[in-house]
């Protein structure tokens, strides 16, 4: 994979984004209104909910929005390309299909990452909760995104073979918002155990510890958050590689690459 | 890579079975395509043409058999093989409709490893070649069907491939767009010495362009040979009687005649009717037909035998009563 291909993929993403401008504006509005509604509800529910609560919610909400969007968009690369009729063309370049999907994923990552983070900083500035971004926070955020990408690739592999995965993606989207502690801490023991298996949970916990409690990486290692995140991310990346490799071979065996 | 001295595509004992309990989609076909030629892969719908092309490109994995493209084993060195191939797939949009023609070429060029000034120059060159330079900054979705297919063709030849695989490239195109496509293919082969594998249902196009014809039916080879030889071989055996009638014939009468004389077909040309009858059978049957035409008040302007066209040979070869060659 070269810089030129990455550049081409990024220009491709921006050009398509320009073509679907209304969808992008709606998404930004929904993101902003969703966050404002959340903090209004939380403030009405608890008198002690203040700037620290805003920051906690913003960290969870932004991490969920960016990572879940990246995950879903990567999972939908295959189905979207099949719909536009260009999926087979992506398999006809002299790059390996995995490389083409990877560059497309990086385009998606930059697209959602920039949009989500810029808006999060604007909201943080307006609410007076702007924090310095440390290297530790960047590392934890990157590991969280990597895990989400891994799951995205796994689902993309399934989508190459089974095509319609929209229902599953909807379910996953809801699970990621409600069962990862993105909005509020999870009290139930069973749900807490479930949340530890999902890709965003450890990352959100780590980011809150670093940005709110000023925890160091050593602290995160000691309290198990870092090791949990590393194992979780490694698992989803491995799952992504295995299922995507299987999916693209199986789709070619069945001759269903172009189907949708 | 110089393909002058090696086979452009070599397919050996290719089999594709999608389901164990269904007939094979492709059943043991073999062929070789020499460089600098147009190879027409012909067959009715469902014959296995698209599956064969997709197996050559590695988009569908064969059940058994081997494929070499530009000297590379497609199973083991697919990426190297694909770097020598340009493709237009049937029924597929092939390019992004929400992007301009130029943006599509920039994107697919980059995926092919092209960049900078050479890419920009090559894009201008292919846009001129397909007569689309003036419309290159319009989104593909606003272009006509013919122009969209020209964008697909420009994308296919952008990286100057040695082999072009075209699956129904003129499907749905008007005469003008179809002619441009034909000119580009001709130029690609005759002037540049490249190779084309073409599938089409337009037999006149296949006859004009193809040096070699391979007919496939129900996944099996039916016949193959040089186009002229194939027409001579089967056209000679199966001469066609053509009868021009002075008026547009009554539909009921025509239907009755077509039912009564197997192989007879009718077309209306202007205010006249043309009957064509391949494998006319015995002299007695021919006289019987002429008598029936006369009895139904149809004036015969002209009647005579002529050699069959590729279309007629194709219809004969792929008729269900005929056994496949292998």
Coordinates of C-alpha atoms in Angstrom, one line a residue, chain B residues 68-320:
Chain B
X68 CA -3.0 -18.7 -17.5
X69 CA -3.4 -15.0 -18.2
X70 CA -0.5 -13.2 -19.8
X71 CA 1.7 -16.1 -18.9
X72 CA 0.8 -16.1 -15.2
X73 CA -1.1 -18.8 -13.4
X74 CA -4.2 -17.0 -12.2
X75 CA -4.5 -19.2 -9.0
X76 CA -1.0 -18.6 -7.9
X77 CA 0.0 -15.2 -9.3
X78 CA -3.4 -13.4 -9.7
X79 CA -2.1 -9.9 -9.0
X80 CA 0.6 -10.2 -11.6
X81 CA -1.9 -11.6 -14.1
X82 CA -4.4 -8.9 -13.5
X83 CA -1.8 -6.1 -14.0
X84 CA -1.9 -7.2 -17.7
X85 CA -5.7 -7.2 -18.0
X86 CA -8.4 -4.6 -18.6
X87 CA -12.0 -5.5 -18.0
X88 CA -15.6 -4.5 -18.7
X89 CA -18.0 -6.8 -17.0
X90 CA -21.6 -7.4 -18.1
X91 CA -24.5 -5.7 -16.4
X92 CA -22.2 -4.1 -13.9
X93 CA -21.8 -0.4 -13.7
X94 CA -18.1 -0.8 -13.6
X95 CA -17.4 2.8 -12.5
X96 CA -18.7 5.2 -9.8
X97 CA -21.7 7.1 -11.1
X98 CA -21.4 9.8 -8.4
X99 CA -17.9 10.7 -9.6
X100 CA -16.8 12.4 -12.9
X101 CA -15.2 10.3 -15.6
X102 CA -11.9 12.0 -14.8
X103 CA -12.2 11.3 -11.1
X104 CA -13.0 7.6 -11.9
X105 CA -9.9 7.4 -14.0
X106 CA -7.8 9.1 -11.4
X107 CA -9.0 6.6 -8.7
X108 CA -8.7 3.4 -10.7
X109 CA -5.4 4.6 -12.2
X110 CA -4.0 5.1 -8.7
X111 CA -5.2 1.6 -7.7
X112 CA -3.3 0.3 -10.7
X113 CA -0.1 2.0 -9.4
X114 CA -0.2 5.0 -11.8
X115 CA 0.5 8.5 -10.5
X116 CA 1.4 12.1 -11.2
X117 CA 2.0 13.5 -14.7
X118 CA 2.1 10.2 -16.5
X119 CA -1.4 9.3 -15.1
X120 CA -2.8 12.8 -16.0
X121 CA -1.4 12.5 -19.6
X122 CA -2.7 8.9 -20.0
X123 CA -6.2 10.0 -18.7
X124 CA -6.3 12.8 -21.4
X125 CA -5.2 10.3 -24.0
X126 CA -7.8 7.6 -23.3
X127 CA -10.6 10.3 -22.9
X128 CA -9.7 11.5 -26.4
X129 CA -9.6 7.9 -27.7
X130 CA -13.2 7.2 -26.5
X131 CA -14.4 10.6 -27.6
X132 CA -15.3 11.7 -24.1
X133 CA -12.7 14.4 -23.4
X134 CA -15.3 17.3 -23.5
X135 CA -17.6 15.5 -21.0
X136 CA -14.9 14.3 -18.7
X137 CA -15.8 16.6 -15.8
X138 CA -19.5 15.6 -15.6
X139 CA -20.6 13.1 -13.1
X140 CA -21.1 9.7 -14.8
X141 CA -24.7 9.5 -13.7
X142 CA -25.6 12.4 -15.9
X143 CA -24.1 10.8 -19.0
X144 CA -26.0 8.7 -21.5
X145 CA -25.7 4.9 -21.4
X146 CA -23.3 4.9 -24.3
X147 CA -21.1 7.5 -22.6
X148 CA -21.1 5.6 -19.4
X149 CA -19.9 2.5 -21.2
X150 CA -17.2 4.7 -22.8
X151 CA -16.0 5.6 -19.3
X152 CA -15.9 1.9 -18.4
X153 CA -13.8 1.3 -21.6
X154 CA -11.5 4.2 -20.8
X155 CA -11.0 2.7 -17.3
X156 CA -10.3 -0.7 -18.8
X157 CA -7.6 0.5 -21.1
X158 CA -6.1 3.2 -18.8
X159 CA -3.1 1.1 -17.7
X160 CA -2.4 0.0 -21.2
X161 CA -3.2 -3.7 -20.6
X162 CA -2.1 -6.5 -23.0
X163 CA -5.4 -8.3 -22.8
X164 CA -8.9 -6.8 -22.8
X165 CA -11.8 -9.0 -21.5
X166 CA -15.1 -7.5 -22.6
X167 CA -18.3 -9.2 -21.4
X168 CA -21.2 -7.8 -23.5
X169 CA -19.6 -4.4 -24.0
X170 CA -22.2 -3.1 -26.5
X171 CA -25.3 -4.2 -24.5
X172 CA -27.9 -1.5 -24.6
X173 CA -25.7 0.9 -26.7
X174 CA -27.0 2.8 -29.7
X175 CA -25.4 2.3 -33.1
X176 CA -23.0 5.3 -32.8
X177 CA -21.7 4.3 -29.3
X178 CA -21.4 0.7 -30.4
X179 CA -19.3 1.8 -33.4
X180 CA -17.0 3.8 -31.2
X181 CA -16.5 0.8 -29.0
X182 CA -15.8 -1.3 -32.1
X183 CA -13.3 1.2 -33.4
X184 CA -11.4 1.3 -30.1
X185 CA -11.3 -2.5 -29.9
X186 CA -10.1 -2.7 -33.5
X187 CA -7.4 -0.1 -32.9
X188 CA -6.4 -1.9 -29.7
X189 CA -5.8 -5.1 -31.6
X190 CA -4.8 -4.2 -35.1
X191 CA -2.6 -1.1 -34.3
X192 CA -1.2 -2.1 -30.9
X193 CA -1.1 -5.8 -31.3
X194 CA -3.1 -6.4 -28.1
X195 CA -5.6 -9.2 -27.4
X196 CA -9.3 -9.2 -26.8
X197 CA -11.6 -11.8 -25.4
X198 CA -15.1 -10.7 -26.3
X199 CA -18.6 -12.0 -25.5
X200 CA -21.6 -10.6 -27.2
X201 CA -25.0 -11.4 -28.4
X202 CA -24.5 -9.2 -31.4
X203 CA -23.5 -11.7 -34.0
X204 CA -22.8 -9.1 -36.7
X205 CA -20.3 -7.5 -34.3
X206 CA -18.7 -10.8 -33.4
X207 CA -18.4 -11.7 -37.1
X208 CA -16.8 -8.3 -37.9
X209 CA -14.4 -8.3 -35.0
X210 CA -13.5 -11.8 -34.1
X211 CA -10.6 -13.7 -35.6
X212 CA -11.5 -16.8 -33.8
X213 CA -14.8 -18.0 -32.5
X214 CA -15.5 -20.4 -29.6
X215 CA -19.1 -21.5 -29.1
X216 CA -20.2 -22.7 -25.7
X217 CA -23.6 -24.1 -24.7
X218 CA -24.6 -25.5 -21.3
X219 CA -21.1 -25.1 -20.1
X220 CA -19.6 -27.2 -22.9
X221 CA -17.7 -26.4 -26.0
X222 CA -19.8 -26.8 -29.1
X223 CA -17.4 -25.7 -31.8
X224 CA -14.4 -23.5 -32.3
X225 CA -12.3 -22.2 -35.2
X226 CA -11.3 -19.2 -37.3
X227 CA -14.4 -17.2 -37.9
X228 CA -14.3 -17.5 -41.7
X229 CA -13.6 -21.2 -41.4
X230 CA -16.5 -21.8 -39.0
X231 CA -18.9 -19.9 -41.3
X232 CA -17.6 -21.8 -44.4
X233 CA -17.7 -25.1 -42.6
X234 CA -21.2 -24.9 -41.3
X235 CA -22.6 -22.3 -43.7
X236 CA -21.6 -24.6 -46.5
X237 CA -23.4 -27.6 -44.9
X238 CA -26.4 -25.6 -43.9
X239 CA -27.2 -23.2 -46.7
X240 CA -30.0 -20.8 -46.2
X241 CA -32.9 -20.2 -48.5
X242 CA -34.0 -16.6 -48.5
X243 CA -37.4 -15.7 -50.0
X244 CA -38.5 -12.0 -50.4
X245 CA -42.2 -11.4 -50.5
X246 CA -43.8 -8.4 -52.1
X247 CA -46.0 -7.4 -49.1
X248 CA -46.2 -7.6 -45.3
X249 CA -47.5 -11.1 -44.8
X250 CA -50.6 -12.0 -42.7
X251 CA -49.4 -12.8 -39.2
X252 CA -51.7 -15.9 -38.8
X253 CA -50.5 -17.3 -42.1
X254 CA -46.8 -16.7 -41.1
X255 CA -47.3 -18.4 -37.7
X256 CA -48.8 -21.4 -39.4
X257 CA -46.0 -21.6 -41.9
X258 CA -43.3 -21.2 -39.2
X259 CA -44.9 -24.0 -37.2
X260 CA -45.2 -26.3 -40.3
X261 CA -41.6 -25.8 -41.5
X262 CA -39.0 -26.1 -38.8
X263 CA -36.1 -23.7 -39.2
X264 CA -38.2 -21.1 -41.0
X265 CA -38.2 -17.6 -39.7
X266 CA -39.7 -14.3 -40.9
X267 CA -38.7 -10.6 -40.6
X268 CA -40.5 -7.6 -41.8
X269 CA -38.3 -5.2 -43.7
X270 CA -40.1 -2.0 -44.7
X271 CA -43.3 -3.0 -46.6
X272 CA -41.9 -6.4 -47.4
X273 CA -41.5 -9.8 -45.7
X274 CA -38.2 -11.8 -45.8
X275 CA -38.4 -15.5 -45.0
X276 CA -35.2 -17.3 -44.2
X277 CA -35.0 -21.0 -43.9
X278 CA -31.9 -22.8 -42.8
X279 CA -31.5 -26.5 -43.5
X280 CA -34.2 -26.4 -46.1
X281 CA -34.4 -30.1 -46.2
X282 CA -35.7 -31.9 -49.3
X283 CA -36.6 -30.3 -52.6
X284 CA -40.1 -31.6 -52.0
X285 CA -40.5 -29.6 -48.8
X286 CA -39.2 -26.4 -50.5
X287 CA -41.7 -26.8 -53.3
X288 CA -44.4 -27.4 -50.6
X289 CA -43.5 -24.1 -49.0
X290 CA -43.5 -22.2 -52.2
X291 CA -46.9 -23.7 -53.1
X292 CA -48.3 -22.7 -49.7
X293 CA -47.0 -19.1 -50.1
X294 CA -48.7 -19.0 -53.5
X295 CA -51.9 -20.5 -52.2
X296 CA -52.0 -17.8 -49.5
X297 CA -51.7 -15.0 -52.1
X298 CA -48.1 -14.1 -51.3
X299 CA -46.2 -12.7 -54.2
X300 CA -42.6 -14.0 -54.3
X301 CA -40.2 -11.2 -55.5
X302 CA -37.0 -13.2 -55.2
X303 CA -35.9 -16.6 -53.9
X304 CA -32.4 -18.0 -53.7
X305 CA -29.9 -19.9 -51.7
X306 CA -27.0 -18.1 -49.9
X307 CA -24.3 -19.1 -47.4
X308 CA -25.4 -18.9 -43.7
X309 CA -24.3 -15.9 -41.6
X310 CA -22.5 -16.3 -38.2
X311 CA -25.8 -15.7 -36.5
X312 CA -27.5 -18.5 -38.4
X313 CA -24.5 -20.8 -37.8
X314 CA -24.7 -19.9 -34.1
X315 CA -28.4 -20.6 -33.9
X316 CA -27.8 -24.0 -35.5
X317 CA -24.9 -24.9 -33.2
X318 CA -26.7 -23.9 -30.0
X319 CA -30.1 -25.5 -30.9
X320 CA -31.0 -28.0 -28.2

